[in-house]
Amino acid sequence: MFCPKKSLTLMILLCILFITTSEIMGEQDRSRQTRHRIARRSVGGREDVIRRSYDSRTMASLLTNSLVRALYLSRAYPLPTPPPTPSRSPSLPNGKRSASARAYRIDPEILNRIAPFDLHIVRHSRDSRIDPNLTRAIIYVESAGDPGTVSPKGARGLMQLMPGTADDLGVRNSFDPSQNIRGGIRYLRTLMDQFHNVELALWGYNAGPGSVGRRSLPAETRRYIPEVLRVKAALDRIDGKPTRIRAARMIK
């Protein structure tokens, strides 16, 4: 790759070489003229002076050519750079982790689909003071890690945001994983602040906050709440963390 600092240094060295070579050749020319006047008396003397003159010019040309090649060779033929080492997400199940996931009735393939979005999950969860495993559990249950999924009711993306909710949260593209995760986590944070209870927040997330006020619990939401908390507890156990959310009780 062409480096401006390296090129500037080589250009300075090239200028110094020209100046030094000019001074040396000037000194040689003055000395040569003196020797030439003396060498005129013999036939072989003139040939010897000419040969030494050509030798000096050849050396200067070789040095100049070497610097020019050093200046542009790296630009014309850059050295190959080794490919970056691929990094694996800590949430990507493999080996013992996959076995643990199956033991807790968690599908490793779904965790594999969620793993590429782990950086967004951790960053946005911490910004909103939400446990990342709770976010992963919601994504697991809502979309099975598919960022392009659309529900029959029109909910979109990883955390299944309805278009109106997405607009209120400033999400312009619900199929963009980062925007969808950020919006879903902010929505969950709002519900947590409103109801001060994880189960009620999940109720409002799945069925709408109005249904919590009306105490209207659809059958889908009745299954949804314990499933999210089950997945969250399993992820905590797989990670070796204590389970902070107890199993959901049946809300009547």
PDB file of C-alpha atoms in Angstrom, residues 57-242:
ATOM      1  CA  ARG A  57      27.978   8.102 -14.022  1.00  0.00           C
ATOM      2  CA  THR A  58      26.925   4.446 -14.046  1.00  0.00           C
ATOM      3  CA  MET A  59      27.091   4.248 -10.232  1.00  0.00           C
ATOM      4  CA  ALA A  60      25.027   7.432  -9.846  1.00  0.00           C
ATOM      5  CA  SER A  61      22.438   6.078 -12.294  1.00  0.00           C
ATOM      6  CA  LEU A  62      22.203   2.759 -10.439  1.00  0.00           C
ATOM      7  CA  LEU A  63      21.719   4.471  -7.062  1.00  0.00           C
ATOM      8  CA  THR A  64      19.044   6.771  -8.478  1.00  0.00           C
ATOM      9  CA  ASN A  65      17.243   3.853 -10.098  1.00  0.00           C
ATOM     10  CA  SER A  66      17.293   1.925  -6.800  1.00  0.00           C
ATOM     11  CA  LEU A  67      15.648   4.796  -4.909  1.00  0.00           C
ATOM     12  CA  VAL A  68      13.000   5.277  -7.586  1.00  0.00           C
ATOM     13  CA  ARG A  69      12.174   1.552  -7.493  1.00  0.00           C
ATOM     14  CA  ALA A  70      11.986   1.622  -3.695  1.00  0.00           C
ATOM     15  CA  LEU A  71       9.649   4.619  -3.883  1.00  0.00           C
ATOM     16  CA  TYR A  72       7.121   3.117  -6.305  1.00  0.00           C
ATOM     17  CA  LEU A  73       7.593  -0.635  -5.975  1.00  0.00           C
ATOM     18  CA  SER A  74       5.388  -0.910  -2.875  1.00  0.00           C
ATOM     19  CA  ARG A  75       2.664   1.059  -4.635  1.00  0.00           C
ATOM     20  CA  ALA A  76       2.774  -1.012  -7.817  1.00  0.00           C
ATOM     21  CA  TYR A  77       3.205  -4.360  -6.048  1.00  0.00           C
ATOM     22  CA  PRO A  78       1.838  -4.078  -2.492  1.00  0.00           C
ATOM     23  CA  LEU A  79       2.655  -6.834  -0.043  1.00  0.00           C
ATOM     24  CA  PRO A  80      -0.312  -9.142   0.603  1.00  0.00           C
ATOM     25  CA  THR A  81      -2.004  -8.601   3.945  1.00  0.00           C
ATOM     26  CA  PRO A  82      -3.169 -11.646   5.919  1.00  0.00           C
ATOM     27  CA  PRO A  83      -6.958 -12.055   6.183  1.00  0.00           C
ATOM     28  CA  PRO A  84      -8.478 -10.973   9.511  1.00  0.00           C
ATOM     29  CA  THR A  85      -9.056 -13.676  12.062  1.00  0.00           C
ATOM     30  CA  PRO A  86     -12.792 -14.387  12.242  1.00  0.00           C
ATOM     31  CA  SER A  87     -14.297 -13.762  15.649  1.00  0.00           C
ATOM     32  CA  ARG A  88     -17.014 -15.904  17.155  1.00  0.00           C
ATOM     33  CA  SER A  89     -19.829 -14.520  19.232  1.00  0.00           C
ATOM     34  CA  PRO A  90     -19.849 -15.776  22.823  1.00  0.00           C
ATOM     35  CA  SER A  91     -23.532 -16.630  22.339  1.00  0.00           C
ATOM     36  CA  LEU A  92     -22.818 -18.985  19.438  1.00  0.00           C
ATOM     37  CA  PRO A  93     -23.510 -22.493  20.757  1.00  0.00           C
ATOM     38  CA  ASN A  94     -21.054 -25.226  19.942  1.00  0.00           C
ATOM     39  CA  GLY A  95     -19.908 -28.408  21.631  1.00  0.00           C
ATOM     40  CA  LYS A  96     -20.750 -28.406  25.304  1.00  0.00           C
ATOM     41  CA  ARG A  97     -22.883 -25.253  24.956  1.00  0.00           C
ATOM     42  CA  SER A  98     -25.086 -26.917  22.327  1.00  0.00           C
ATOM     43  CA  ALA A  99     -25.562 -29.931  24.574  1.00  0.00           C
ATOM     44  CA  SER A 100     -26.513 -27.642  27.457  1.00  0.00           C
ATOM     45  CA  ALA A 101     -28.994 -25.803  25.241  1.00  0.00           C
ATOM     46  CA  ARG A 102     -30.692 -29.053  24.284  1.00  0.00           C
ATOM     47  CA  ALA A 103     -30.740 -30.155  27.917  1.00  0.00           C
ATOM     48  CA  TYR A 104     -32.756 -27.039  28.775  1.00  0.00           C
ATOM     49  CA  ARG A 105     -35.008 -27.493  25.716  1.00  0.00           C
ATOM     50  CA  ILE A 106     -33.426 -24.584  23.847  1.00  0.00           C
ATOM     51  CA  ASP A 107     -32.939 -24.944  20.083  1.00  0.00           C
ATOM     52  CA  PRO A 108     -29.226 -24.387  19.241  1.00  0.00           C
ATOM     53  CA  GLU A 109     -30.118 -23.448  15.666  1.00  0.00           C
ATOM     54  CA  ILE A 110     -32.216 -20.522  16.867  1.00  0.00           C
ATOM     55  CA  LEU A 111     -29.340 -19.406  19.105  1.00  0.00           C
ATOM     56  CA  ASN A 112     -27.084 -19.639  16.048  1.00  0.00           C
ATOM     57  CA  ARG A 113     -29.381 -17.261  14.199  1.00  0.00           C
ATOM     58  CA  ILE A 114     -29.480 -14.839  17.129  1.00  0.00           C
ATOM     59  CA  ALA A 115     -25.701 -14.887  17.710  1.00  0.00           C
ATOM     60  CA  PRO A 116     -24.707 -12.488  14.854  1.00  0.00           C
ATOM     61  CA  PHE A 117     -26.811  -9.752  16.497  1.00  0.00           C
ATOM     62  CA  ASP A 118     -25.197 -10.183  19.914  1.00  0.00           C
ATOM     63  CA  LEU A 119     -23.274  -6.894  19.781  1.00  0.00           C
ATOM     64  CA  HIS A 120     -26.509  -4.954  19.179  1.00  0.00           C
ATOM     65  CA  ILE A 121     -28.297  -6.930  21.899  1.00  0.00           C
ATOM     66  CA  VAL A 122     -25.640  -6.258  24.536  1.00  0.00           C
ATOM     67  CA  ARG A 123     -25.127  -2.586  23.666  1.00  0.00           C
ATOM     68  CA  HIS A 124     -28.792  -1.572  23.517  1.00  0.00           C
ATOM     69  CA  SER A 125     -29.755  -3.724  26.525  1.00  0.00           C
ATOM     70  CA  ARG A 126     -27.113  -2.101  28.707  1.00  0.00           C
ATOM     71  CA  ASP A 127     -28.103   1.370  27.502  1.00  0.00           C
ATOM     72  CA  SER A 128     -31.699   0.705  28.633  1.00  0.00           C
ATOM     73  CA  ARG A 129     -30.806  -1.300  31.768  1.00  0.00           C
ATOM     74  CA  ILE A 130     -32.328  -4.513  30.427  1.00  0.00           C
ATOM     75  CA  ASP A 131     -30.791  -7.952  30.980  1.00  0.00           C
ATOM     76  CA  PRO A 132     -29.349  -9.063  27.595  1.00  0.00           C
ATOM     77  CA  ASN A 133     -30.636 -12.602  28.143  1.00  0.00           C
ATOM     78  CA  LEU A 134     -34.167 -11.222  28.525  1.00  0.00           C
ATOM     79  CA  THR A 135     -33.735  -9.509  25.148  1.00  0.00           C
ATOM     80  CA  ARG A 136     -32.414 -12.745  23.627  1.00  0.00           C
ATOM     81  CA  ALA A 137     -35.372 -14.651  25.083  1.00  0.00           C
ATOM     82  CA  ILE A 138     -37.866 -12.198  23.547  1.00  0.00           C
ATOM     83  CA  ILE A 139     -36.148 -12.495  20.146  1.00  0.00           C
ATOM     84  CA  TYR A 140     -36.099 -16.288  20.533  1.00  0.00           C
ATOM     85  CA  VAL A 141     -39.857 -16.465  21.153  1.00  0.00           C
ATOM     86  CA  GLU A 142     -40.987 -13.578  18.927  1.00  0.00           C
ATOM     87  CA  SER A 143     -39.079 -14.271  15.680  1.00  0.00           C
ATOM     88  CA  ALA A 144     -36.755 -17.276  16.259  1.00  0.00           C
ATOM     89  CA  GLY A 145     -33.888 -14.989  15.226  1.00  0.00           C
ATOM     90  CA  ASP A 146     -35.222 -14.157  11.742  1.00  0.00           C
ATOM     91  CA  PRO A 147     -34.801 -10.392  11.050  1.00  0.00           C
ATOM     92  CA  GLY A 148     -37.109 -10.533   8.014  1.00  0.00           C
ATOM     93  CA  THR A 149     -40.106 -12.240   9.577  1.00  0.00           C
ATOM     94  CA  VAL A 150     -43.578 -10.656   9.474  1.00  0.00           C
ATOM     95  CA  SER A 151     -46.425 -11.874  11.684  1.00  0.00           C
ATOM     96  CA  PRO A 152     -50.008 -12.297  10.420  1.00  0.00           C
ATOM     97  CA  LYS A 153     -50.869  -9.106  12.350  1.00  0.00           C
ATOM     98  CA  GLY A 154     -48.053  -7.153  10.662  1.00  0.00           C
ATOM     99  CA  ALA A 155     -45.386  -7.170  13.402  1.00  0.00           C
ATOM    100  CA  ARG A 156     -41.935  -7.014  11.861  1.00  0.00           C
ATOM    101  CA  GLY A 157     -38.354  -8.003  12.501  1.00  0.00           C
ATOM    102  CA  LEU A 158     -36.459  -9.651  15.317  1.00  0.00           C
ATOM    103  CA  MET A 159     -38.510  -8.172  18.170  1.00  0.00           C
ATOM    104  CA  GLN A 160     -41.759  -8.036  16.178  1.00  0.00           C
ATOM    105  CA  LEU A 161     -42.534  -4.328  16.248  1.00  0.00           C
ATOM    106  CA  MET A 162     -45.900  -3.155  14.943  1.00  0.00           C
ATOM    107  CA  PRO A 163     -45.552  -0.331  12.368  1.00  0.00           C
ATOM    108  CA  GLY A 164     -47.208   2.268  14.625  1.00  0.00           C
ATOM    109  CA  THR A 165     -45.055   1.309  17.604  1.00  0.00           C
ATOM    110  CA  ALA A 166     -41.932   1.421  15.415  1.00  0.00           C
ATOM    111  CA  ASP A 167     -42.826   4.954  14.247  1.00  0.00           C
ATOM    112  CA  ASP A 168     -43.319   6.114  17.835  1.00  0.00           C
ATOM    113  CA  LEU A 169     -39.903   4.691  18.746  1.00  0.00           C
ATOM    114  CA  GLY A 170     -38.139   6.337  15.794  1.00  0.00           C
ATOM    115  CA  VAL A 171     -37.460   3.052  13.993  1.00  0.00           C
ATOM    116  CA  ARG A 172     -37.389   3.830  10.279  1.00  0.00           C
ATOM    117  CA  ASN A 173     -36.606   0.294   9.098  1.00  0.00           C
ATOM    118  CA  SER A 174     -37.969  -2.519  11.245  1.00  0.00           C
ATOM    119  CA  PHE A 175     -35.995  -5.061   9.210  1.00  0.00           C
ATOM    120  CA  ASP A 176     -32.697  -3.466  10.182  1.00  0.00           C
ATOM    121  CA  PRO A 177     -31.492  -5.585  13.154  1.00  0.00           C
ATOM    122  CA  SER A 178     -29.851  -2.727  15.044  1.00  0.00           C
ATOM    123  CA  GLN A 179     -32.862  -0.399  14.721  1.00  0.00           C
ATOM    124  CA  ASN A 180     -35.335  -3.161  15.543  1.00  0.00           C
ATOM    125  CA  ILE A 181     -33.445  -4.315  18.637  1.00  0.00           C
ATOM    126  CA  ARG A 182     -32.953  -0.749  19.854  1.00  0.00           C
ATOM    127  CA  GLY A 183     -36.644   0.041  19.402  1.00  0.00           C
ATOM    128  CA  GLY A 184     -37.844  -3.187  20.999  1.00  0.00           C
ATOM    129  CA  ILE A 185     -35.622  -2.730  24.043  1.00  0.00           C
ATOM    130  CA  ARG A 186     -36.718   0.886  24.493  1.00  0.00           C
ATOM    131  CA  TYR A 187     -40.343  -0.223  24.312  1.00  0.00           C
ATOM    132  CA  LEU A 188     -39.702  -2.916  26.928  1.00  0.00           C
ATOM    133  CA  ARG A 189     -37.946  -0.365  29.152  1.00  0.00           C
ATOM    134  CA  THR A 190     -40.996   1.911  28.924  1.00  0.00           C
ATOM    135  CA  LEU A 191     -43.272  -0.952  29.965  1.00  0.00           C
ATOM    136  CA  MET A 192     -40.956  -1.916  32.833  1.00  0.00           C
ATOM    137  CA  ASP A 193     -41.026   1.664  34.110  1.00  0.00           C
ATOM    138  CA  GLN A 194     -44.817   1.731  33.778  1.00  0.00           C
ATOM    139  CA  PHE A 195     -45.667  -1.571  35.459  1.00  0.00           C
ATOM    140  CA  HIS A 196     -42.558  -2.242  37.612  1.00  0.00           C
ATOM    141  CA  ASN A 197     -42.942  -5.962  36.965  1.00  0.00           C
ATOM    142  CA  VAL A 198     -41.359  -8.206  34.340  1.00  0.00           C
ATOM    143  CA  GLU A 199     -44.448 -10.359  33.807  1.00  0.00           C
ATOM    144  CA  LEU A 200     -46.720  -7.347  33.348  1.00  0.00           C
ATOM    145  CA  ALA A 201     -44.161  -5.726  31.028  1.00  0.00           C
ATOM    146  CA  LEU A 202     -44.121  -8.879  28.868  1.00  0.00           C
ATOM    147  CA  TRP A 203     -47.925  -8.905  28.949  1.00  0.00           C
ATOM    148  CA  GLY A 204     -47.969  -5.355  27.616  1.00  0.00           C
ATOM    149  CA  TYR A 205     -45.220  -6.124  25.084  1.00  0.00           C
ATOM    150  CA  ASN A 206     -47.181  -9.005  23.550  1.00  0.00           C
ATOM    151  CA  ALA A 207     -50.787  -7.836  23.893  1.00  0.00           C
ATOM    152  CA  GLY A 208     -50.421  -4.073  24.274  1.00  0.00           C
ATOM    153  CA  PRO A 209     -50.284  -2.004  27.467  1.00  0.00           C
ATOM    154  CA  GLY A 210     -54.030  -1.345  27.267  1.00  0.00           C
ATOM    155  CA  SER A 211     -54.794  -5.025  27.796  1.00  0.00           C
ATOM    156  CA  VAL A 212     -52.864  -4.938  31.078  1.00  0.00           C
ATOM    157  CA  GLY A 213     -55.056  -2.104  32.334  1.00  0.00           C
ATOM    158  CA  ARG A 214     -58.179  -3.963  31.275  1.00  0.00           C
ATOM    159  CA  ARG A 215     -56.831  -7.195  32.774  1.00  0.00           C
ATOM    160  CA  SER A 216     -57.513  -8.811  29.423  1.00  0.00           C
ATOM    161  CA  LEU A 217     -55.068 -11.677  28.941  1.00  0.00           C
ATOM    162  CA  PRO A 218     -55.296 -13.388  25.522  1.00  0.00           C
ATOM    163  CA  ALA A 219     -54.513 -17.088  25.266  1.00  0.00           C
ATOM    164  CA  GLU A 220     -51.415 -16.329  23.158  1.00  0.00           C
ATOM    165  CA  THR A 221     -50.043 -13.996  25.818  1.00  0.00           C
ATOM    166  CA  ARG A 222     -50.831 -16.552  28.537  1.00  0.00           C
ATOM    167  CA  ARG A 223     -48.413 -18.927  26.773  1.00  0.00           C
ATOM    168  CA  TYR A 224     -45.985 -16.175  25.757  1.00  0.00           C
ATOM    169  CA  ILE A 225     -45.030 -14.898  29.223  1.00  0.00           C
ATOM    170  CA  PRO A 226     -43.882 -18.199  30.778  1.00  0.00           C
ATOM    171  CA  GLU A 227     -42.115 -19.210  27.561  1.00  0.00           C
ATOM    172  CA  VAL A 228     -40.013 -16.023  27.463  1.00  0.00           C
ATOM    173  CA  LEU A 229     -39.092 -16.414  31.126  1.00  0.00           C
ATOM    174  CA  ARG A 230     -38.278 -20.104  30.624  1.00  0.00           C
ATOM    175  CA  VAL A 231     -35.900 -19.305  27.769  1.00  0.00           C
ATOM    176  CA  LYS A 232     -34.343 -16.478  29.789  1.00  0.00           C
ATOM    177  CA  ALA A 233     -33.774 -18.781  32.781  1.00  0.00           C
ATOM    178  CA  ALA A 234     -32.250 -21.457  30.515  1.00  0.00           C
ATOM    179  CA  LEU A 235     -29.851 -18.933  28.946  1.00  0.00           C
ATOM    180  CA  ASP A 236     -28.808 -17.819  32.432  1.00  0.00           C
ATOM    181  CA  ARG A 237     -28.065 -21.426  33.416  1.00  0.00           C
ATOM    182  CA  ILE A 238     -26.124 -22.057  30.188  1.00  0.00           C
ATOM    183  CA  ASP A 239     -24.020 -18.952  30.911  1.00  0.00           C
ATOM    184  CA  GLY A 240     -23.533 -20.053  34.523  1.00  0.00           C
ATOM    185  CA  LYS A 241     -25.393 -17.036  35.901  1.00  0.00           C
ATOM    186  CA  PRO A 242     -27.986 -17.103  38.685  1.00  0.00           C
TER     187      PRO A 242
END
